Structure formats: C-alpha cells, structure tokens
C-alpha cells in the first residue's frame, strides 16, 4: 500500500500533512512578507499542560516551514504541538498587514469572508485577513481587537497570541484532528483600516495611532507636530508650548501604564508674591 505523500502513518506517530503545511507557509509569506515569527511547543498530552514559548524566535515568515520541519522531527511525535505567533520582539512601529481572528464565525451577519481560514477542530475556525496597506503594529493591535469584537472570540484579541498552522494535528483533543486549510475566493478577506474601524463596535483612533511618537519616560523633549484628527479637546487642553515635561504615572490595578504629558508650566510652583519657587 502506497502512503500518500506528506502524510505520517497512524499508530505511534502522529499524522501530519506536510504538503499542506508547506502550502500554508508559502501563502502566508506571499501575503504577509517576511514578518518575523516565533515558534513554541505545547504539550496537551501531559497530565498538566506544559508550554515552551519561543523555542525558535524571530524567524522570517519565508523560512518558517523549514524550521517547523526541524521541530516536527524532534518533538512532534513525542506529543508536542507546534504553535506560532507573530514575533514578540516586534516594536510598536513595525509595519504589518495581517489581522487574525480566533473562533471566527463563517456565517456572520456582516457577510465578511476571510483571505484564508483553518479548521482547528470540527466547527471551530481561525481566520486571516489582509490589510490594504501595512500599518504600525500599534494600530494593527487595535484593528484586530475591534474586528474580534465584531466577528471572533472577544477574549482572544492579542496580536502576538499563539495560533495553529494547517497540516499539523491539534493535540488538545484525544483524536488529534488535523488542522485543515480553506482559501477564500479572489478579493475575499482584504480590508482597509478604515473599513475595520467602521465595523468595530469599539472606538479606534487611526489618526492617533499613525501619529504616535516615541517619548522618553522622564525628562524633557521636543514633540513634533501631529495631526489633530481624532484628538479630543481634553487631549490638548492647556498645552502652552511644544517643549513638554513628561511625568510617568502608573495606574495600579489596571493592565496598562499611562503616560501623562503636561506642559512645563504645570510643574512650576509659585510663591504668593508670584515669584517662582526654585526649590520645587
């Protein structure tokens, strides 16, 4: 009996469709360039889930297939699942064009169809969309969060969250179902940032994300002029000059650090007679 090319036999070894695996990564590289990728190991077969995040890091997407093959040979048949994520090391201004949704609803009320999608288990899908233009990672995070609120798993919105790849088994289930890939029709799954913003049930400020500038955590610095679109009155209230002082304040109990930017005048203490208190 001739075994189909790319398929591992059942029994002590796990099945893997290597032709589909290669096609998946060829497509990803064609659409999303050489965005760096991390590869991680998950063992769902152990008594307690074990995870080795970032076993391989910062791999250009065009080279991921070869690296996955190395991990398949060493770990896959020991029960390890190989998952991937956009590289954790990418800075906020790194240009990306991929949007990913977990638990995507194929029959959605908006009628949106993805560029490609994978079936991770019967009835469950992960979908990929492509932006009409690359945007900074900072903005892509917001766009993905907004689209996920509309069409996917609202709790799985992280841009660097681990995800499956077509052609390998899903070890979360006893029968190790193979992850299957489906392609959208021509023109499906390509969205502009503005389209996602209109569809999002949560507000997204594209002007703020595009105009974001790196600022020091403390000290004094010059801020370049930015577009006023999407900036509320409260954001610019009292900004008397372009040279600002930065005061970091951490909101305890919240997920994010907030950097408050105040004009220099806000930190000057004056005596009753109007003179400046130099000790402040």
mmCIF file of C-alpha atoms in Angstrom:
data_model
loop_
_atom_site.group_PDB
_atom_site.id
_atom_site.type_symbol
_atom_site.label_atom_id
_atom_site.label_comp_id
_atom_site.label_asym_id
_atom_site.label_seq_id
_atom_site.Cartn_x
_atom_site.Cartn_y
_atom_site.Cartn_z
ATOM 1 C CA UNK A 1 0.000 0.000 0.000
ATOM 2 C CA UNK A 2 1.463 3.305 -1.062
ATOM 3 C CA UNK A 3 1.315 6.009 1.573
ATOM 4 C CA UNK A 4 0.127 9.425 0.342
ATOM 5 C CA UNK A 5 2.997 11.876 0.065
ATOM 6 C CA UNK A 6 3.439 14.056 3.126
ATOM 7 C CA UNK A 7 1.243 12.007 5.461
ATOM 8 C CA UNK A 8 2.657 10.323 8.523
ATOM 9 C CA UNK A 9 1.322 6.862 9.370
ATOM 10 C CA UNK A 10 -1.070 6.372 12.275
ATOM 11 C CA UNK A 11 -0.015 4.400 15.324
ATOM 12 C CA UNK A 12 2.877 5.531 17.499
ATOM 13 C CA UNK A 13 3.462 8.505 15.207
ATOM 14 C CA UNK A 14 1.105 11.453 14.770
ATOM 15 C CA UNK A 15 -0.323 12.325 11.394
ATOM 16 C CA UNK A 16 0.939 15.446 9.624
ATOM 17 C CA UNK A 17 0.177 16.639 6.098
ATOM 18 C CA UNK A 18 3.498 18.195 5.121
ATOM 19 C CA UNK A 19 2.290 19.302 1.683
ATOM 20 C CA UNK A 20 -0.480 21.358 3.286
ATOM 21 C CA UNK A 21 1.952 22.650 5.895
ATOM 22 C CA UNK A 22 4.282 23.933 3.170
ATOM 23 C CA UNK A 23 1.418 25.435 1.158
ATOM 24 C CA UNK A 24 0.170 27.235 4.265
ATOM 25 C CA UNK A 25 3.520 28.904 4.922
ATOM 26 C CA UNK A 26 4.060 29.684 1.240
ATOM 27 C CA UNK A 27 0.717 31.523 1.244
ATOM 28 C CA UNK A 28 1.481 33.338 4.476
ATOM 29 C CA UNK A 29 4.832 34.502 3.152
ATOM 30 C CA UNK A 30 3.312 35.582 -0.164
ATOM 31 C CA UNK A 31 0.690 37.726 1.525
ATOM 32 C CA UNK A 32 2.479 38.931 4.641
ATOM 33 C CA UNK A 33 6.104 39.147 3.562
ATOM 34 C CA UNK A 34 8.863 38.334 5.998
ATOM 35 C CA UNK A 35 7.105 39.331 9.195
ATOM 36 C CA UNK A 36 9.122 37.632 11.971
ATOM 37 C CA UNK A 37 7.576 34.625 13.704
ATOM 38 C CA UNK A 38 8.132 32.780 16.989
ATOM 39 C CA UNK A 39 7.547 29.023 17.286
ATOM 40 C CA UNK A 40 6.503 27.446 20.581
ATOM 41 C CA UNK A 41 5.897 23.950 21.935
ATOM 42 C CA UNK A 42 2.698 22.953 23.741
ATOM 43 C CA UNK A 43 2.198 19.500 25.271
ATOM 44 C CA UNK A 44 -1.521 18.855 25.789
ATOM 45 C CA UNK A 45 -0.935 15.122 26.287
ATOM 46 C CA UNK A 46 0.863 15.500 29.617
ATOM 47 C CA UNK A 47 -1.087 15.331 32.887
ATOM 48 C CA UNK A 48 -0.599 19.088 33.109
ATOM 49 C CA UNK A 49 -0.236 21.367 30.092
ATOM 50 C CA UNK A 50 3.405 22.269 29.526
ATOM 51 C CA UNK A 51 4.456 25.175 27.335
ATOM 52 C CA UNK A 52 7.848 26.179 25.969
ATOM 53 C CA UNK A 53 7.207 29.634 24.459
ATOM 54 C CA UNK A 54 9.597 30.970 21.868
ATOM 55 C CA UNK A 55 11.507 27.756 21.236
ATOM 56 C CA UNK A 56 12.544 29.417 17.977
ATOM 57 C CA UNK A 57 12.340 33.209 17.708
ATOM 58 C CA UNK A 58 12.310 35.936 15.064
ATOM 59 C CA UNK A 59 12.151 33.653 12.025
ATOM 60 C CA UNK A 60 11.310 35.429 8.747
ATOM 61 C CA UNK A 61 7.988 34.047 7.531
ATOM 62 C CA UNK A 62 9.569 32.752 4.327
ATOM 63 C CA UNK A 63 11.839 30.483 6.390
ATOM 64 C CA UNK A 64 9.296 29.179 8.894
ATOM 65 C CA UNK A 65 8.412 25.961 7.033
ATOM 66 C CA UNK A 66 11.986 24.642 7.181
ATOM 67 C CA UNK A 67 12.238 25.482 10.883
ATOM 68 C CA UNK A 68 8.896 23.766 11.597
ATOM 69 C CA UNK A 69 10.169 20.619 9.865
ATOM 70 C CA UNK A 70 13.119 20.542 12.268
ATOM 71 C CA UNK A 71 10.779 20.765 15.241
ATOM 72 C CA UNK A 72 8.470 18.103 13.768
ATOM 73 C CA UNK A 73 11.359 15.655 13.547
ATOM 74 C CA UNK A 74 12.492 16.316 17.117
ATOM 75 C CA UNK A 75 9.297 16.982 19.077
ATOM 76 C CA UNK A 76 6.074 16.382 17.154
ATOM 77 C CA UNK A 77 5.918 12.601 17.548
ATOM 78 C CA UNK A 78 6.629 12.948 21.256
ATOM 79 C CA UNK A 79 3.207 14.569 21.588
ATOM 80 C CA UNK A 80 4.308 18.201 21.331
ATOM 81 C CA UNK A 81 2.107 20.631 19.384
ATOM 82 C CA UNK A 82 3.945 23.318 17.406
ATOM 83 C CA UNK A 83 2.181 26.680 17.530
ATOM 84 C CA UNK A 84 3.265 30.036 16.181
ATOM 85 C CA UNK A 85 2.793 33.723 16.851
ATOM 86 C CA UNK A 86 3.996 36.988 15.295
ATOM 87 C CA UNK A 87 7.355 37.652 16.930
ATOM 88 C CA UNK A 88 7.060 39.017 20.438
ATOM 89 C CA UNK A 89 10.092 41.225 19.777
ATOM 90 C CA UNK A 90 8.397 43.408 17.127
ATOM 91 C CA UNK A 91 8.383 47.105 18.094
ATOM 92 C CA UNK A 92 5.195 49.189 18.063
ATOM 93 C CA UNK A 93 6.122 50.874 14.776
ATOM 94 C CA UNK A 94 6.843 47.614 12.889
ATOM 95 C CA UNK A 95 4.727 47.571 9.678
ATOM 96 C CA UNK A 96 2.272 44.649 9.464
ATOM 97 C CA UNK A 97 -0.691 43.819 7.233
ATOM 98 C CA UNK A 98 -2.110 40.681 8.874
ATOM 99 C CA UNK A 99 -5.245 40.531 11.025
ATOM 100 C CA UNK A 100 -6.119 37.229 12.722
ATOM 101 C CA UNK A 101 -9.322 36.110 14.422
ATOM 102 C CA UNK A 102 -9.888 33.081 16.632
ATOM 103 C CA UNK A 103 -13.235 31.259 16.729
ATOM 104 C CA UNK A 104 -14.267 33.084 13.552
ATOM 105 C CA UNK A 105 -17.945 32.944 12.634
ATOM 106 C CA UNK A 106 -18.127 31.903 8.968
ATOM 107 C CA UNK A 107 -21.842 32.641 8.846
ATOM 108 C CA UNK A 108 -21.549 36.175 10.218
ATOM 109 C CA UNK A 109 -24.138 38.923 9.940
ATOM 110 C CA UNK A 110 -21.634 41.258 8.251
ATOM 111 C CA UNK A 111 -21.089 38.811 5.403
ATOM 112 C CA UNK A 112 -17.295 39.086 5.655
ATOM 113 C CA UNK A 113 -15.183 36.266 4.263
ATOM 114 C CA UNK A 114 -11.509 35.786 5.150
ATOM 115 C CA UNK A 115 -8.491 35.627 2.887
ATOM 116 C CA UNK A 116 -7.899 32.116 4.230
ATOM 117 C CA UNK A 117 -9.025 30.185 7.271
ATOM 118 C CA UNK A 118 -8.142 26.978 9.065
ATOM 119 C CA UNK A 119 -10.376 24.481 10.844
ATOM 120 C CA UNK A 120 -8.662 23.753 14.147
ATOM 121 C CA UNK A 121 -11.319 21.238 15.200
ATOM 122 C CA UNK A 122 -14.815 20.421 13.894
ATOM 123 C CA UNK A 123 -16.806 23.651 13.731
ATOM 124 C CA UNK A 124 -14.014 25.917 15.017
ATOM 125 C CA UNK A 125 -12.041 28.237 12.739
ATOM 126 C CA UNK A 126 -9.167 30.696 12.821
ATOM 127 C CA UNK A 127 -9.316 33.308 10.057
ATOM 128 C CA UNK A 128 -6.770 35.592 8.421
ATOM 129 C CA UNK A 129 -7.477 38.960 6.835
ATOM 130 C CA UNK A 130 -5.105 41.216 4.909
ATOM 131 C CA UNK A 131 -4.979 44.985 5.196
ATOM 132 C CA UNK A 132 -4.847 47.033 2.002
ATOM 133 C CA UNK A 133 -1.760 48.732 3.419
ATOM 134 C CA UNK A 134 0.775 47.917 6.096
ATOM 135 C CA UNK A 135 0.196 49.769 9.360
ATOM 136 C CA UNK A 136 2.247 50.104 12.557
ATOM 137 C CA UNK A 137 1.869 47.165 14.915
ATOM 138 C CA UNK A 138 0.354 49.530 17.478
ATOM 139 C CA UNK A 139 -2.558 50.276 15.141
ATOM 140 C CA UNK A 140 -2.869 46.636 13.990
ATOM 141 C CA UNK A 141 -3.452 45.596 17.609
ATOM 142 C CA UNK A 142 -6.405 47.974 17.838
ATOM 143 C CA UNK A 143 -7.790 46.907 14.459
ATOM 144 C CA UNK A 144 -7.598 43.233 15.406
ATOM 145 C CA UNK A 145 -9.251 43.904 18.763
ATOM 146 C CA UNK A 146 -12.078 45.772 17.052
ATOM 147 C CA UNK A 147 -12.685 43.113 14.393
ATOM 148 C CA UNK A 148 -12.541 40.337 17.002
ATOM 149 C CA UNK A 149 -15.262 42.083 18.997
ATOM 150 C CA UNK A 150 -17.421 42.007 15.870
ATOM 151 C CA UNK A 151 -16.661 38.581 14.392
ATOM 152 C CA UNK A 152 -14.472 36.420 16.628
ATOM 153 C CA UNK A 153 -13.543 35.387 20.129
ATOM 154 C CA UNK A 154 -13.693 38.573 22.198
ATOM 155 C CA UNK A 155 -11.223 37.132 24.703
ATOM 156 C CA UNK A 156 -8.616 36.183 22.076
ATOM 157 C CA UNK A 157 -7.585 39.570 20.745
ATOM 158 C CA UNK A 158 -3.832 39.644 21.400
ATOM 159 C CA UNK A 159 -1.822 40.273 18.239
ATOM 160 C CA UNK A 160 1.039 38.036 19.386
ATOM 161 C CA UNK A 161 -1.264 35.303 20.671
ATOM 162 C CA UNK A 162 -0.346 31.740 19.709
ATOM 163 C CA UNK A 163 -2.225 30.196 16.809
ATOM 164 C CA UNK A 164 -2.377 26.990 14.785
ATOM 165 C CA UNK A 165 -0.915 26.127 11.402
ATOM 166 C CA UNK A 166 -2.512 23.973 8.721
ATOM 167 C CA UNK A 167 -1.165 20.450 8.227
ATOM 168 C CA UNK A 168 -0.406 19.573 11.864
ATOM 169 C CA UNK A 169 -2.583 17.896 14.482
ATOM 170 C CA UNK A 170 -4.436 19.643 17.298
ATOM 171 C CA UNK A 171 -3.315 17.851 20.438
ATOM 172 C CA UNK A 172 -5.990 19.459 22.615
ATOM 173 C CA UNK A 173 -8.300 16.655 21.515
ATOM 174 C CA UNK A 174 -7.773 12.897 22.108
ATOM 175 C CA UNK A 175 -8.145 12.011 18.419
ATOM 176 C CA UNK A 176 -5.550 14.580 17.250
ATOM 177 C CA UNK A 177 -7.672 16.158 14.466
ATOM 178 C CA UNK A 178 -5.634 17.504 11.584
ATOM 179 C CA UNK A 179 -5.811 21.275 11.074
ATOM 180 C CA UNK A 180 -7.355 21.857 7.632
ATOM 181 C CA UNK A 181 -6.955 24.954 5.451
ATOM 182 C CA UNK A 182 -9.538 26.688 3.243
ATOM 183 C CA UNK A 183 -8.992 29.549 0.802
ATOM 184 C CA UNK A 184 -11.334 32.445 0.239
ATOM 185 C CA UNK A 185 -12.362 33.485 -3.238
ATOM 186 C CA UNK A 186 -10.485 36.191 -5.117
ATOM 187 C CA UNK A 187 -10.894 39.518 -3.333
ATOM 188 C CA UNK A 188 -12.112 37.978 -0.071
ATOM 189 C CA UNK A 189 -10.511 38.996 3.212
ATOM 190 C CA UNK A 190 -8.860 42.232 2.073
ATOM 191 C CA UNK A 191 -9.918 45.179 4.221
ATOM 192 C CA UNK A 192 -8.740 48.744 4.655
ATOM 193 C CA UNK A 193 -8.059 50.043 8.167
ATOM 194 C CA UNK A 194 -10.945 52.475 7.683
ATOM 195 C CA UNK A 195 -13.351 49.614 6.900
ATOM 196 C CA UNK A 196 -12.411 47.798 10.115
ATOM 197 C CA UNK A 197 -12.841 50.994 12.119
ATOM 198 C CA UNK A 198 -16.375 51.362 10.744
ATOM 199 C CA UNK A 199 -17.200 47.740 11.588
ATOM 200 C CA UNK A 200 -15.668 47.798 15.051
ATOM 201 C CA UNK A 201 -18.082 48.066 17.991
ATOM 202 C CA UNK A 202 -15.334 49.792 19.986
ATOM 203 C CA UNK A 203 -13.759 53.146 19.036
ATOM 204 C CA UNK A 204 -10.399 53.125 17.232
ATOM 205 C CA UNK A 205 -8.430 56.302 16.604
ATOM 206 C CA UNK A 206 -6.448 55.759 13.417
ATOM 207 C CA UNK A 207 -5.023 59.294 13.465
ATOM 208 C CA UNK A 208 -3.657 58.895 16.975
ATOM 209 C CA UNK A 209 -2.034 55.539 16.169
ATOM 210 C CA UNK A 210 -0.498 56.755 12.913
ATOM 211 C CA UNK A 211 0.758 59.957 14.516
ATOM 212 C CA UNK A 212 2.154 58.337 17.637
ATOM 213 C CA UNK A 213 5.680 59.364 18.561
ATOM 214 C CA UNK A 214 8.206 57.759 20.864
ATOM 215 C CA UNK A 215 8.666 59.782 24.036
ATOM 216 C CA UNK A 216 11.090 59.437 26.931
ATOM 217 C CA UNK A 217 9.791 58.102 30.236
ATOM 218 C CA UNK A 218 11.064 61.136 32.098
ATOM 219 C CA UNK A 219 12.908 64.369 31.385
ATOM 220 C CA UNK A 220 12.372 66.993 28.698
ATOM 221 C CA UNK A 221 11.910 66.537 24.967
ATOM 222 C CA UNK A 222 10.604 68.199 21.826
ATOM 223 C CA UNK A 223 7.361 66.828 20.379
ATOM 224 C CA UNK A 224 6.871 67.023 16.596
ATOM 225 C CA UNK A 225 3.581 68.409 15.373
ATOM 226 C CA UNK A 226 0.900 65.769 14.832
ATOM 227 C CA UNK A 227 -2.420 65.727 13.037
ATOM 228 C CA UNK A 228 -5.387 66.923 15.037
ATOM 229 C CA UNK A 229 -7.855 64.380 13.630
ATOM 230 C CA UNK A 230 -9.186 62.051 16.278
ATOM 231 C CA UNK A 231 -7.779 64.072 19.188
ATOM 232 C CA UNK A 232 -10.317 65.255 21.718
ATOM 233 C CA UNK A 233 -10.425 68.636 23.376
ATOM 234 C CA UNK A 234 -9.222 67.180 26.646
ATOM 235 C CA UNK A 235 -6.077 65.866 24.971
ATOM 236 C CA UNK A 236 -4.847 69.326 24.010
ATOM 237 C CA UNK A 237 -6.226 71.384 26.854
ATOM 238 C CA UNK A 238 -3.569 73.607 28.416
ATOM 239 C CA UNK A 239 -0.739 72.682 26.022
ATOM 240 C CA UNK A 240 1.017 76.056 26.029
ATOM 241 C CA UNK A 241 4.240 75.179 24.233
ATOM 242 C CA UNK A 242 5.809 72.395 22.187
ATOM 243 C CA UNK A 243 8.571 71.631 24.691
ATOM 244 C CA UNK A 244 6.929 69.417 27.289
ATOM 245 C CA UNK A 245 7.877 67.679 30.509
ATOM 246 C CA UNK A 246 6.995 64.005 30.878
ATOM 247 C CA UNK A 247 5.663 62.601 34.116
ATOM 248 C CA UNK A 248 5.136 58.806 34.240
ATOM 249 C CA UNK A 249 2.222 57.686 36.382
ATOM 250 C CA UNK A 250 1.290 54.021 36.833
ATOM 251 C CA UNK A 251 -2.394 53.234 37.354
ATOM 252 C CA UNK A 252 -2.254 50.446 39.923
ATOM 253 C CA UNK A 253 -4.711 47.641 39.229
ATOM 254 C CA UNK A 254 -5.027 48.379 35.513
ATOM 255 C CA UNK A 255 -3.392 46.478 32.664
ATOM 256 C CA UNK A 256 -1.572 49.384 31.098
ATOM 257 C CA UNK A 257 0.791 52.099 32.215
ATOM 258 C CA UNK A 258 -0.465 55.572 31.458
ATOM 259 C CA UNK A 259 1.987 58.282 30.433
ATOM 260 C CA UNK A 260 0.597 61.692 31.227
ATOM 261 C CA UNK A 261 2.140 64.569 29.276
ATOM 262 C CA UNK A 262 1.880 68.013 30.832
ATOM 263 C CA UNK A 263 3.297 71.385 29.813
ATOM 264 C CA UNK A 264 6.321 72.677 31.701
ATOM 265 C CA UNK A 265 4.142 75.362 33.286
ATOM 266 C CA UNK A 266 2.175 72.679 35.116
ATOM 267 C CA UNK A 267 5.219 71.759 37.221
ATOM 268 C CA UNK A 268 6.233 75.294 38.228
ATOM 269 C CA UNK A 269 5.399 76.282 41.801
ATOM 270 C CA UNK A 270 4.917 79.973 42.538
ATOM 271 C CA UNK A 271 5.036 81.826 45.824
ATOM 272 C CA UNK A 272 2.234 84.117 46.985
ATOM 273 C CA UNK A 273 4.076 87.105 45.538
ATOM 274 C CA UNK A 274 4.167 85.492 42.093
ATOM 275 C CA UNK A 275 7.878 84.594 42.069
ATOM 276 C CA UNK A 276 8.982 81.066 41.130
ATOM 277 C CA UNK A 277 9.934 78.638 43.884
ATOM 278 C CA UNK A 278 13.292 77.321 42.572
ATOM 279 C CA UNK A 279 13.346 74.504 45.131
ATOM 280 C CA UNK A 280 10.379 72.796 43.533
#
